Structure formats: structure tokens, C-alpha cells
XYZ file of N, CA and C in Angstrom:
714
model
N -50.963 -78.643 53.920
C -49.995 -78.767 53.121
C -48.891 -78.257 52.608
N -48.037 -78.365 52.682
C -46.763 -77.300 52.379
C -46.596 -77.940 51.061
N -45.988 -75.654 50.235
C -45.686 -75.398 49.251
C -45.394 -76.951 48.601
N -43.735 -77.538 49.227
C -43.246 -78.573 49.043
C -44.246 -79.313 48.199
N -44.783 -79.722 48.758
C -45.589 -81.313 48.393
C -47.299 -81.034 47.653
N -47.338 -80.022 47.822
C -48.462 -79.259 46.856
C -47.989 -79.533 45.335
N -46.737 -79.163 44.606
C -46.384 -79.120 43.801
C -45.310 -79.908 43.440
N -45.696 -81.254 43.604
C -44.184 -81.774 43.189
C -43.789 -82.186 41.668
N -42.962 -82.206 41.219
C -41.616 -81.888 40.359
C -42.346 -81.057 39.220
N -42.022 -79.984 39.830
C -42.793 -78.827 39.218
C -41.879 -77.964 37.513
N -41.784 -77.954 36.822
C -41.046 -76.663 36.135
C -41.590 -75.580 36.021
N -40.661 -75.356 36.019
C -40.528 -73.712 35.427
C -40.103 -73.723 34.390
N -40.308 -72.750 33.152
C -39.524 -72.670 32.588
C -39.791 -70.811 31.591
N -38.398 -70.389 32.630
C -37.778 -69.062 32.143
C -37.586 -68.617 30.752
N -37.709 -67.708 30.455
C -37.442 -67.000 29.362
C -36.183 -65.750 30.122
N -35.275 -65.376 29.319
C -34.302 -64.549 29.662
C -34.492 -63.059 29.822
N -34.588 -62.666 29.060
C -33.798 -61.250 28.252
C -35.483 -60.664 28.342
N -35.417 -59.679 29.817
C -36.451 -58.636 29.961
C -37.632 -59.038 31.624
N -37.241 -60.932 31.326
C -37.645 -61.961 32.802
C -36.989 -61.889 33.458
N -35.309 -62.560 33.299
C -33.972 -62.439 34.408
C -33.608 -60.888 34.346
N -33.452 -60.771 32.938
C -32.169 -60.028 33.038
C -33.051 -58.729 31.900
N -32.118 -57.145 32.246
C -32.350 -56.296 31.339
C -31.631 -55.581 31.242
N -31.275 -54.939 29.541
C -30.402 -54.025 28.584
C -29.252 -54.942 28.581
N -29.225 -56.640 28.517
C -27.586 -57.257 28.621
C -28.183 -57.825 27.480
N -28.862 -56.549 26.074
C -28.691 -56.861 25.116
C -27.583 -56.804 23.702
N -27.210 -55.807 24.087
C -26.318 -54.955 23.177
C -25.250 -55.815 22.597
N -24.359 -56.670 23.863
C -23.268 -57.367 22.782
C -23.726 -59.033 21.642
N -25.187 -59.249 22.447
C -26.590 -59.973 21.486
C -26.750 -59.771 19.864
N -26.673 -58.043 20.332
C -27.429 -57.337 19.025
C -26.115 -57.841 18.276
N -25.060 -57.174 19.073
C -23.990 -56.933 17.737
C -23.647 -57.877 17.484
N -23.650 -59.596 17.619
C -23.038 -60.845 17.325
C -23.803 -60.755 16.240
N -24.679 -61.193 16.628
C -25.957 -61.588 15.520
C -25.781 -61.024 13.634
N -25.126 -59.166 14.449
C -25.824 -58.743 13.122
C -23.819 -58.715 12.977
N -22.711 -59.048 13.343
C -21.401 -59.523 13.214
C -21.785 -60.547 12.238
N -22.471 -62.030 12.526
C -23.509 -62.878 12.138
C -22.847 -63.285 10.526
N -24.137 -62.489 11.015
C -24.687 -61.818 9.804
C -23.920 -61.096 8.064
N -23.444 -60.778 8.904
C -21.926 -59.818 7.520
C -20.936 -60.879 7.309
N -20.650 -61.451 8.123
C -19.287 -62.478 7.888
C -19.787 -63.563 7.269
N -21.702 -64.251 7.053
C -21.942 -65.337 7.012
C -21.932 -64.795 5.519
N -23.503 -63.889 5.430
C -23.965 -63.545 4.161
C -23.858 -61.792 3.749
N -22.026 -61.678 4.251
C -22.280 -60.416 3.249
C -23.211 -58.949 3.946
N -24.202 -59.240 4.581
C -25.328 -58.239 4.928
C -24.882 -57.859 5.708
N -25.453 -56.112 5.116
C -25.295 -55.128 7.329
C -26.355 -54.606 6.724
N -27.715 -55.647 8.425
C -28.472 -55.565 8.506
C -29.624 -54.567 9.557
N -28.478 -54.125 10.191
C -28.562 -52.462 10.995
C -29.916 -52.316 9.750
N -29.067 -51.368 9.703
C -30.433 -50.516 9.361
C -31.654 -50.738 8.497
N -31.638 -51.951 8.456
C -33.179 -53.157 9.108
C -34.085 -53.198 9.986
N -33.490 -52.965 10.982
C -33.365 -53.970 12.818
C -34.923 -52.955 13.022
N -34.191 -51.776 12.370
C -35.895 -50.670 13.143
C -37.034 -51.208 12.997
N -37.213 -52.059 11.468
C -38.322 -52.649 11.334
C -39.137 -53.523 11.921
N -38.329 -54.270 12.351
C -38.930 -55.550 13.319
C -38.398 -55.588 14.661
N -39.506 -56.448 15.315
C -39.317 -56.405 16.720
C -39.143 -57.284 17.615
N -37.959 -57.530 18.162
C -36.937 -58.768 18.305
C -38.104 -59.706 19.623
N -38.371 -58.710 20.832
C -38.951 -58.596 21.813
C -39.739 -60.339 21.633
N -39.567 -62.198 22.125
C -39.739 -62.313 22.568
C -39.371 -63.681 20.961
N -38.815 -63.201 20.086
C -38.691 -64.084 18.394
C -37.101 -64.291 19.072
N -37.045 -66.689 18.101
C -36.029 -66.225 18.360
C -34.708 -65.713 17.705
N -33.400 -65.679 17.921
C -32.826 -65.837 16.810
C -32.674 -65.866 15.559
N -33.011 -67.412 15.282
C -33.015 -67.827 14.407
C -34.045 -66.680 13.980
N -35.377 -66.377 13.932
C -36.147 -66.298 13.210
C -35.237 -64.132 13.204
N -34.753 -63.851 14.171
C -35.055 -62.425 14.429
C -33.782 -61.841 12.631
N -32.764 -63.132 13.068
C -31.934 -63.176 11.648
C -32.621 -63.540 10.623
N -33.402 -65.157 10.003
C -34.117 -64.559 9.291
C -35.139 -63.872 8.308
N -35.710 -62.805 9.185
C -36.187 -61.763 9.155
C -35.202 -60.633 8.367
N -34.525 -60.249 8.783
C -33.152 -59.775 8.997
C -33.156 -60.163 7.563
N -32.313 -60.942 7.235
C -31.969 -61.487 5.755
C -33.038 -61.363 4.571
N -34.303 -61.702 4.853
C -35.061 -61.609 3.550
C -35.292 -60.135 3.042
N -35.440 -59.066 5.312
C -36.062 -58.130 4.580
C -34.758 -56.994 2.836
N -33.898 -58.170 3.716
C -31.769 -58.038 3.011
C -32.151 -58.350 1.620
N -32.966 -59.290 1.130
C -32.993 -60.303 -0.358
C -32.751 -60.986 -0.290
N -31.664 -61.703 0.520
C -31.172 -63.035 0.908
C -32.289 -63.898 0.509
N -32.373 -64.344 -0.518
C -33.317 -66.636 -0.688
C -33.585 -67.092 1.165
N -34.753 -67.531 0.783
C -34.908 -67.486 1.844
C -33.931 -69.341 2.160
N -33.841 -70.447 0.744
C -33.474 -71.043 0.747
C -31.313 -71.060 1.072
N -31.197 -70.101 0.703
C -30.355 -69.396 1.326
C -29.724 -69.349 2.560
N -30.864 -69.246 3.311
C -30.933 -68.480 4.675
C -30.765 -70.127 4.997
N -32.053 -70.703 4.760
C -31.727 -72.583 5.358
C -30.487 -73.415 5.643
N -29.981 -72.955 4.353
C -28.496 -73.752 4.218
C -27.725 -73.104 5.538
N -27.379 -71.414 5.525
C -26.616 -71.244 6.576
C -26.756 -70.762 7.978
N -27.852 -71.833 7.931
C -28.417 -71.330 8.891
C -27.631 -71.501 10.395
N -26.601 -72.747 10.461
C -25.897 -73.288 11.640
C -24.735 -72.667 11.627
N -24.402 -72.158 10.277
C -23.113 -71.554 10.754
C -23.121 -69.993 11.370
N -24.498 -69.024 10.406
C -25.010 -68.120 11.235
C -25.042 -68.196 13.178
N -25.698 -69.060 13.107
C -25.726 -69.659 14.584
C -24.556 -69.751 15.264
N -23.068 -70.390 14.438
C -21.887 -70.454 15.575
C -21.762 -69.127 15.606
N -21.184 -68.559 14.577
C -20.564 -67.781 13.937
C -21.074 -66.486 15.357
N -23.002 -66.442 15.533
C -22.759 -66.026 16.122
C -22.327 -66.171 17.870
N -23.100 -67.436 18.606
C -22.060 -67.899 19.422
C -20.602 -67.625 19.712
N -19.471 -67.844 18.508
C -18.225 -67.280 18.516
C -18.406 -65.833 19.366
N -19.200 -65.406 17.836
C -18.489 -63.661 18.427
C -19.381 -63.375 19.592
N -21.008 -63.493 20.153
C -21.245 -63.164 21.226
C -19.824 -63.718 22.172
N -19.042 -64.502 22.610
C -18.355 -65.044 23.191
C -17.370 -63.879 23.962
N -16.836 -63.175 22.736
C -15.547 -62.545 22.158
C -16.637 -60.702 23.594
N -17.482 -61.080 22.508
C -18.130 -60.172 22.733
C -18.406 -60.006 24.212
N -18.650 -59.895 25.344
C -19.926 -60.330 26.796
C -19.035 -60.420 26.996
N -19.754 -58.403 28.027
C -19.310 -58.314 28.732
C -18.739 -59.834 30.348
N -17.227 -59.089 30.965
C -17.235 -60.651 32.188
C -18.345 -60.344 33.179
N -19.197 -59.518 33.277
C -19.497 -59.216 34.416
C -21.191 -58.353 33.699
N -22.008 -59.063 34.375
C -23.703 -58.611 33.857
C -24.469 -58.639 34.529
N -24.271 -58.620 35.754
C -24.481 -59.055 37.119
C -25.703 -57.767 37.290
N -25.298 -56.361 37.209
C -25.849 -54.845 37.230
C -26.695 -55.336 36.672
N -26.770 -56.324 35.824
C -28.959 -56.097 34.524
C -29.821 -57.593 35.247
N -29.067 -58.120 36.447
C -31.261 -58.590 37.041
C -31.296 -58.374 37.696
N -32.644 -58.619 36.820
C -33.794 -57.678 37.471
C -33.595 -58.020 38.908
N -34.601 -56.909 39.796
C -35.367 -56.324 41.088
C -35.756 -58.185 41.128
N -34.920 -58.690 42.867
C -36.082 -60.360 43.000
C -35.798 -61.380 42.629
N -34.856 -60.567 41.255
C -34.644 -62.182 41.010
C -34.305 -63.629 41.162
N -32.535 -62.469 41.629
C -31.565 -63.732 42.514
C -32.413 -64.208 43.969
N -33.518 -63.418 44.328
C -34.314 -64.145 45.997
C -34.957 -65.077 45.321
N -35.758 -64.935 44.199
C -36.876 -66.197 43.283
C -36.274 -66.918 43.416
N -35.111 -67.066 43.179
C -34.823 -68.432 41.971
C -33.898 -68.963 43.022
N -33.570 -68.405 44.125
C -32.750 -68.462 45.710
C -34.259 -69.933 46.301
N -35.587 -69.438 46.771
C -36.616 -69.477 46.751
C -37.250 -70.337 46.335
N -36.598 -70.945 44.615
C -36.570 -72.229 43.929
C -36.446 -73.342 44.272
N -34.811 -72.460 44.036
C -33.856 -73.894 44.009
C -33.942 -74.176 45.555
N -34.174 -74.585 46.375
C -34.664 -74.318 48.043
C -35.514 -75.946 48.466
N -36.289 -75.924 46.819
C -37.423 -76.716 47.088
C -37.108 -78.185 45.647
N -37.049 -79.054 46.637
C -36.186 -80.312 45.997
C -37.455 -81.306 45.283
N -39.204 -80.282 44.697
C -39.360 -81.225 43.717
C -39.475 -79.582 42.755
N -39.157 -78.457 42.729
C -39.356 -78.000 42.121
C -37.644 -77.698 40.943
N -38.076 -78.001 39.907
C -37.098 -77.452 38.726
C -37.028 -76.401 38.245
N -36.332 -75.786 37.862
C -35.751 -74.389 37.609
C -35.500 -74.706 35.817
N -35.662 -74.233 34.299
C -34.956 -74.952 33.148
C -35.328 -72.709 33.067
N -35.512 -73.554 31.788
C -35.224 -72.655 30.668
C -36.387 -71.669 29.117
N -37.381 -71.312 29.222
C -37.058 -71.360 27.681
C -37.275 -70.256 27.008
N -36.390 -69.706 26.061
C -35.673 -68.348 25.407
C -35.511 -68.818 23.877
N -35.438 -67.410 23.612
C -34.724 -67.826 22.162
C -33.815 -67.398 22.263
N -33.252 -67.099 23.022
C -31.753 -66.862 22.863
C -31.033 -68.626 22.541
N -29.720 -68.411 21.145
C -28.877 -69.625 20.908
C -28.613 -69.980 22.125
N -28.769 -71.354 22.535
C -28.568 -72.325 23.969
C -27.364 -71.897 24.368
N -26.020 -71.251 23.816
C -24.429 -71.218 23.797
C -24.512 -69.666 25.145
N -25.942 -68.330 23.608
C -25.586 -67.270 24.366
C -26.300 -67.459 25.345
N -27.448 -67.982 25.671
C -28.681 -68.055 26.690
C -27.170 -68.402 27.558
N -25.787 -69.412 27.600
C -25.978 -69.784 29.187
C -24.357 -68.637 29.550
N -23.514 -68.001 28.234
C -22.708 -66.658 28.413
C -23.206 -65.942 29.423
N -24.446 -65.462 28.916
C -25.574 -64.063 29.170
C -25.356 -64.589 30.468
N -25.959 -65.702 31.463
C -26.845 -65.787 32.491
C -25.454 -66.350 33.166
N -23.967 -66.561 32.833
C -23.353 -67.015 33.599
C -22.316 -65.701 34.389
N -22.172 -64.985 32.810
C -22.029 -63.672 32.901
C -22.603 -62.878 34.439
N -23.970 -63.087 34.395
C -24.676 -62.674 34.853
C -24.941 -62.693 36.540
N -24.514 -64.050 37.136
C -24.134 -64.422 38.005
C -25.432 -65.631 37.868
N -26.567 -66.228 37.407
C -27.366 -67.169 38.124
C -27.725 -67.962 37.123
N -26.258 -68.587 36.286
C -26.709 -69.897 35.294
C -26.596 -71.419 36.209
N -25.634 -70.651 37.118
C -26.765 -72.213 38.003
C -27.751 -72.444 38.510
N -29.005 -71.961 38.463
C -29.769 -71.990 39.012
C -30.623 -72.705 38.002
N -29.666 -73.215 36.540
C -30.113 -73.882 35.020
C -29.526 -74.905 34.542
N -29.735 -75.894 35.460
C -28.555 -77.258 34.608
C -28.789 -77.148 33.149
N -28.218 -77.697 32.573
C -27.216 -78.281 31.190
C -28.024 -79.285 30.823
N -27.946 -79.920 29.594
C -29.600 -80.926 29.259
C -30.384 -80.403 29.308
N -31.183 -78.916 29.914
C -33.034 -78.744 29.752
C -32.354 -77.893 29.226
N -34.404 -77.518 29.338
C -34.711 -76.079 28.904
C -34.487 -76.289 26.797
N -35.712 -75.352 26.494
C -35.926 -74.433 25.398
C -35.235 -73.399 24.727
N -34.503 -73.486 23.505
C -33.697 -72.885 22.987
C -33.605 -72.098 22.044
N -33.076 -71.269 20.899
C -33.941 -71.036 20.408
C -32.919 -71.156 18.906
N -32.056 -72.445 19.653
C -31.215 -73.407 18.478
C -31.417 -74.634 18.498
N -32.667 -74.807 19.163
C -33.354 -75.826 18.942
C -34.535 -75.709 17.924
N -35.008 -74.529 17.706
C -35.846 -74.292 15.931
C -36.136 -72.445 16.622
N -36.702 -71.775 15.459
C -36.694 -71.017 15.446
C -37.927 -70.290 15.293
N -38.884 -71.659 15.846
C -40.149 -71.266 16.057
C -40.553 -71.967 17.954
N -40.549 -70.403 17.947
C -40.554 -70.656 19.905
C -41.592 -71.617 19.867
N -43.400 -71.531 19.074
C -43.937 -73.009 19.757
C -43.598 -73.963 20.432
N -42.081 -74.108 19.526
C -41.590 -75.507 19.583
C -40.982 -75.765 21.383
N -40.290 -74.596 21.613
C -39.175 -74.866 22.746
C -39.976 -74.951 24.451
N -41.689 -74.951 24.464
C -41.723 -75.306 24.971
C -41.656 -77.143 25.402
N -42.095 -77.928 24.690
C -42.387 -79.027 24.292
C -41.174 -79.815 24.226
N -39.960 -79.228 23.437
C -38.553 -78.820 23.901
C -38.015 -79.042 25.760
N -39.125 -78.407 26.215
C -37.992 -77.616 27.432
C -38.775 -79.061 28.103
N -40.122 -80.533 28.703
C -40.593 -80.400 28.591
C -40.466 -82.606 28.782
N -39.662 -82.222 27.376
C -39.223 -83.624 26.634
C -37.743 -83.716 27.547
N -36.780 -82.715 26.962
C -35.773 -83.449 28.490
C -36.094 -83.380 29.835
N -37.000 -83.041 29.654
C -36.735 -82.818 31.603
C -37.141 -84.003 31.871
N -38.095 -84.617 31.056
C -39.010 -85.882 31.777
C -37.917 -87.291 31.071
N -38.316 -87.926 31.729
C -38.423 -89.474 32.064
C -38.818 -90.572 30.878
N -37.629 -91.905 31.144
C -38.012 -92.468 30.020
C -38.938 -91.925 28.721
N -38.598 -91.788 28.451
C -39.448 -91.011 26.898
C -40.497 -90.830 27.176
N -40.244 -90.380 28.339
C -41.635 -89.516 28.445
C -42.312 -87.937 29.090
N -42.331 -87.487 28.658
C -42.058 -86.038 28.854
C -42.749 -85.395 29.940
N -41.775 -84.715 30.775
C -42.872 -83.746 31.733
C -44.071 -83.471 31.418
N -45.162 -83.612 32.687
C -46.200 -83.132 32.361
C -47.091 -81.416 32.438
N -47.385 -81.398 31.982
C -48.298 -80.519 31.482
C -48.556 -80.039 32.199
N -49.479 -80.272 33.090
C -50.261 -79.770 34.179
C -49.324 -78.991 35.312
N -47.706 -79.857 35.477
C -46.793 -80.064 35.886
C -45.718 -78.809 35.487
N -45.843 -77.908 34.281
C -45.105 -76.757 34.034
C -45.940 -75.282 33.882
N -44.771 -74.459 34.218
C -45.494 -73.035 33.801
C -44.387 -72.513 33.260
N -44.885 -71.353 32.765
C -43.913 -71.165 31.774
C -43.509 -69.531 32.490
N -43.059 -68.628 32.212
C -42.500 -67.527 32.877
C -41.666 -66.408 31.913
N -42.320 -65.649 31.530
C -41.923 -65.212 30.430
C -42.304 -63.486 30.819
N -41.771 -62.531 29.738
C -42.457 -61.131 29.865
C -42.680 -60.983 28.274
N -43.579 -61.152 27.661
C -44.265 -60.694 25.980
C -45.139 -61.478 25.725
N -45.740 -61.060 24.990
C -47.110 -62.513 24.647
C -47.204 -63.312 23.732
N -46.097 -63.187 22.988
C -45.260 -63.966 22.503
C -44.515 -65.523 23.776
N -44.421 -65.006 24.719
C -43.483 -66.147 25.673
C -45.643 -67.176 26.432
N -46.574 -66.649 25.805
C -47.541 -66.715 25.992
C -47.995 -67.120 25.886
N -47.793 -66.770 24.667
C -49.238 -68.168 23.241
C -47.871 -69.391 23.146
N -45.874 -68.866 23.727
C -46.149 -70.431 22.949
C -46.658 -71.440 23.900
N -46.358 -70.549 25.408
C -46.963 -71.852 26.824
C -48.222 -71.737 26.559
N -49.680 -71.700 25.647
C -50.816 -71.225 24.960
C -50.715 -72.586 24.169
N -49.808 -72.502 23.322
C -49.251 -73.708 21.760
C -49.128 -74.967 22.399
N -48.521 -74.975 23.675
C -48.390 -76.545 24.585
C -48.877 -76.849 25.895
N -50.390 -75.976 25.377
C -51.485 -75.898 26.419
C -50.877 -75.782 28.145
N -49.788 -74.792 27.993
C -48.683 -74.696 29.139
C -49.707 -73.098 29.964
N -49.705 -73.397 31.367
C -50.242 -71.837 32.344
C -48.772 -71.497 32.167
N -49.493 -69.713 31.710
C -48.286 -68.985 32.165
C -48.162 -67.468 33.102
N -46.694 -67.857 33.483
C -47.264 -66.396 34.172
C -46.754 -65.275 34.043
N -47.169 -64.315 33.552
C -46.265 -62.886 32.813
C -45.549 -62.016 33.591
N -44.924 -61.211 33.311
C -43.639 -59.843 34.062
C -43.694 -58.808 33.888
N -44.284 -57.869 33.773
C -44.411 -56.680 33.382
C -42.783 -55.666 32.908
N -42.067 -55.918 33.234
C -40.631 -55.914 33.325
C -39.578 -55.650 31.905
N -40.625 -56.075 31.231
C -39.624 -56.219 29.635
C -40.764 -55.066 28.623
N -40.874 -54.562 27.870
C -40.170 -53.959 26.912
C -43.002 -54.288 26.572
N -43.430 -54.553 27.890
C -44.471 -54.950 27.580
C -45.453 -54.680 28.889
N -46.423 -54.365 28.460
C -47.291 -53.323 30.445
C -48.383 -54.370 30.517
N -48.856 -54.628 31.925
C -49.450 -55.040 31.993
C -51.064 -55.572 31.119
N -51.338 -54.029 31.067
C -52.670 -54.870 29.588
C -52.529 -55.474 29.056
N -51.184 -55.459 27.863
C -50.750 -55.770 26.848
C -50.069 -58.096 27.573
N -51.059 -58.480 28.760
C -50.439 -59.965 28.514
C -51.196 -59.903 30.319
N -51.904 -59.331 29.803
C -53.537 -59.993 30.199
C -53.381 -61.252 29.961
N -54.131 -61.601 29.025
C -53.573 -63.182 27.777
C -52.936 -64.131 29.147
N -51.743 -63.393 30.136
C -51.860 -64.611 30.772
C -52.504 -64.952 32.410
N -51.729 -66.159 32.409
C -52.483 -66.811 33.558
C -52.058 -66.185 34.927
N -51.531 -64.630 35.536
C -51.294 -64.129 36.017
C -49.848 -63.166 35.386
N -50.054 -61.624 36.043
C -49.662 -60.776 35.883
C -48.600 -60.584 37.241
N -47.246 -60.449 37.128
C -46.925 -59.339 38.319
C -45.732 -58.402 37.720
N -45.597 -57.220 38.732
C -44.899 -56.129 37.619
C -43.315 -56.123 38.090
N -43.551 -57.580 39.274
C -41.680 -56.770 39.513
C -41.392 -59.259 39.303
N -39.836 -59.396 39.667
C -40.179 -60.955 39.950
C -40.802 -61.125 41.232
N -40.393 -60.559 42.242
C -40.907 -60.090 43.369
C -42.301 -60.685 43.806
N -43.006 -60.571 43.003
C -44.810 -60.543 42.858
C -44.270 -61.583 42.201
N -43.809 -62.151 41.972
C -44.071 -63.889 41.060
C -44.257 -64.456 41.802
N -44.300 -64.595 43.793
C -43.988 -65.138 44.662
C -45.284 -65.691 45.544
N -45.786 -64.816 45.272
C -47.382 -65.210 46.068
C -48.277 -65.491 45.082
N -47.834 -64.306 43.647
C -48.281 -66.028 42.704
C -48.295 -67.062 42.262
N -47.285 -67.729 42.550
C -47.272 -69.102 42.035
C -48.016 -68.907 43.541
N -47.588 -68.999 44.329
C -48.131 -69.109 45.959
C -48.879 -69.865 45.447
N -49.860 -68.876 45.367
C -51.562 -68.732 45.579
C -52.116 -69.613 44.200
N -51.165 -69.724 43.004
C -51.616 -71.006 41.621
C -51.293 -72.357 42.661
N -50.193 -72.875 43.783
C -49.793 -74.143 43.655
C -50.963 -74.478 45.041
N -51.337 -73.447 45.837
C -51.809 -73.857 46.888
C -53.256 -75.158 47.183
């Protein structure tokens, strides 16, 4: 049986930072901090060291920074949309014209392989606000692999666990979400694994982000690089 026939309608949900690209967060972080200064008049840079951003949504990071700065939760809720809009606008100005050098080794080859299979859909589950994710991946030269109108993003919810169900709903038809059994999350942090498990999904992890293989051992498989994901997925789908 061919791989294509063994995996009809497969949906792969990729994280962005640490999974597809690396060292592409400088402008992203700067945009979020500028947005907090613009919307809340808060300089949260001195507080960032107390928050580990990996695997969190942009909205959650903003909330934690603002709470640490003493901003009331009600005010954070009221201005969340303004922070999202300001972050996106500022990131569009700050993002380098090319982020091609941030694409992790093996990623393009992996995406080329999957995109060549008609039965496979490539999509995103990322804590990035959607416009930021789209700008970032376009600058990296890999945005065309991920169609508009699909995926789950930090602009959908601060709660990362909500994002896989949102992505499956968008990938479904006739009001029926894409099947869990045919959906796999691919990420680089324990939070990626946790969000997959919250939706009863399989998850494959890559240790190309801040976490080593032992910290990702709860995944269904762990690869040291994007290139190593291919045999993992082939074995899982055979």
C-alpha cells in the first residue's frame, strides 16, 4: 500500500517558532513590546525574564507581562484587540524582508514531500497572532505551503489547547470537524504536546527548539531534526 493511500485526508498541524524556523523572534518580540507600550503605556521588557515564552500564545505572553506590571485583568481583556492590532501593524514594519536564513534544515524538503501528496493537508497551530505568522512565513519563503483560512492561531484564543480543535473545524466540511484520528500536531515544546493531548491528537516533536528529547518524551515520537520527521511519520502511517 502506498503512503498516500495509507493516510487519506491526513491533516498535519505545524507549530512555527522552533519547529519551522529558528531565531525569527527578534522583530516579533519587539513588536509585542512596542504594542504594550502603545496600548497600555507599559514597558514590560524588564519583566520578560520572568516568563518563558516558548509554546505560549502571543495573547498569553502579553497578559502575563501586563499582570506582572500590575495591569488589571479587566483592562487587559478590554484592550486585547488593540494589542493584537498594534502588534500586527508594528511587526509588518519591523519584519526583515527575508527570513530565509531562519528556516530550519530539512524543513523545505519535508514540506515539499508532504505537499506533493494530494491526500495530505498542511496547516498551522501556533501561538503567533495569525497575521504575524503569515508575514513571518512569507518572509521565510515557506508561507505558500500553508493555505489561508486554515489553522489555529494565537489570535483565535490565548489558550493554546483551543487551537487544534479550531484548526480541525476549519479543515472540516459541512460543519463536521476534521477527524482526530487523521490529525497530527508537530511542535517543539511540551506545550505543543499538551495542546495535542487536550484534543486527543497524536503529536510528533522535534528537538530543534529550546527543549531536548527527554523533555519531549511524552510525544508519540521525537526527532532531532525536520529531516528525521519523515521516517517517523512514514512508520506511523504505514
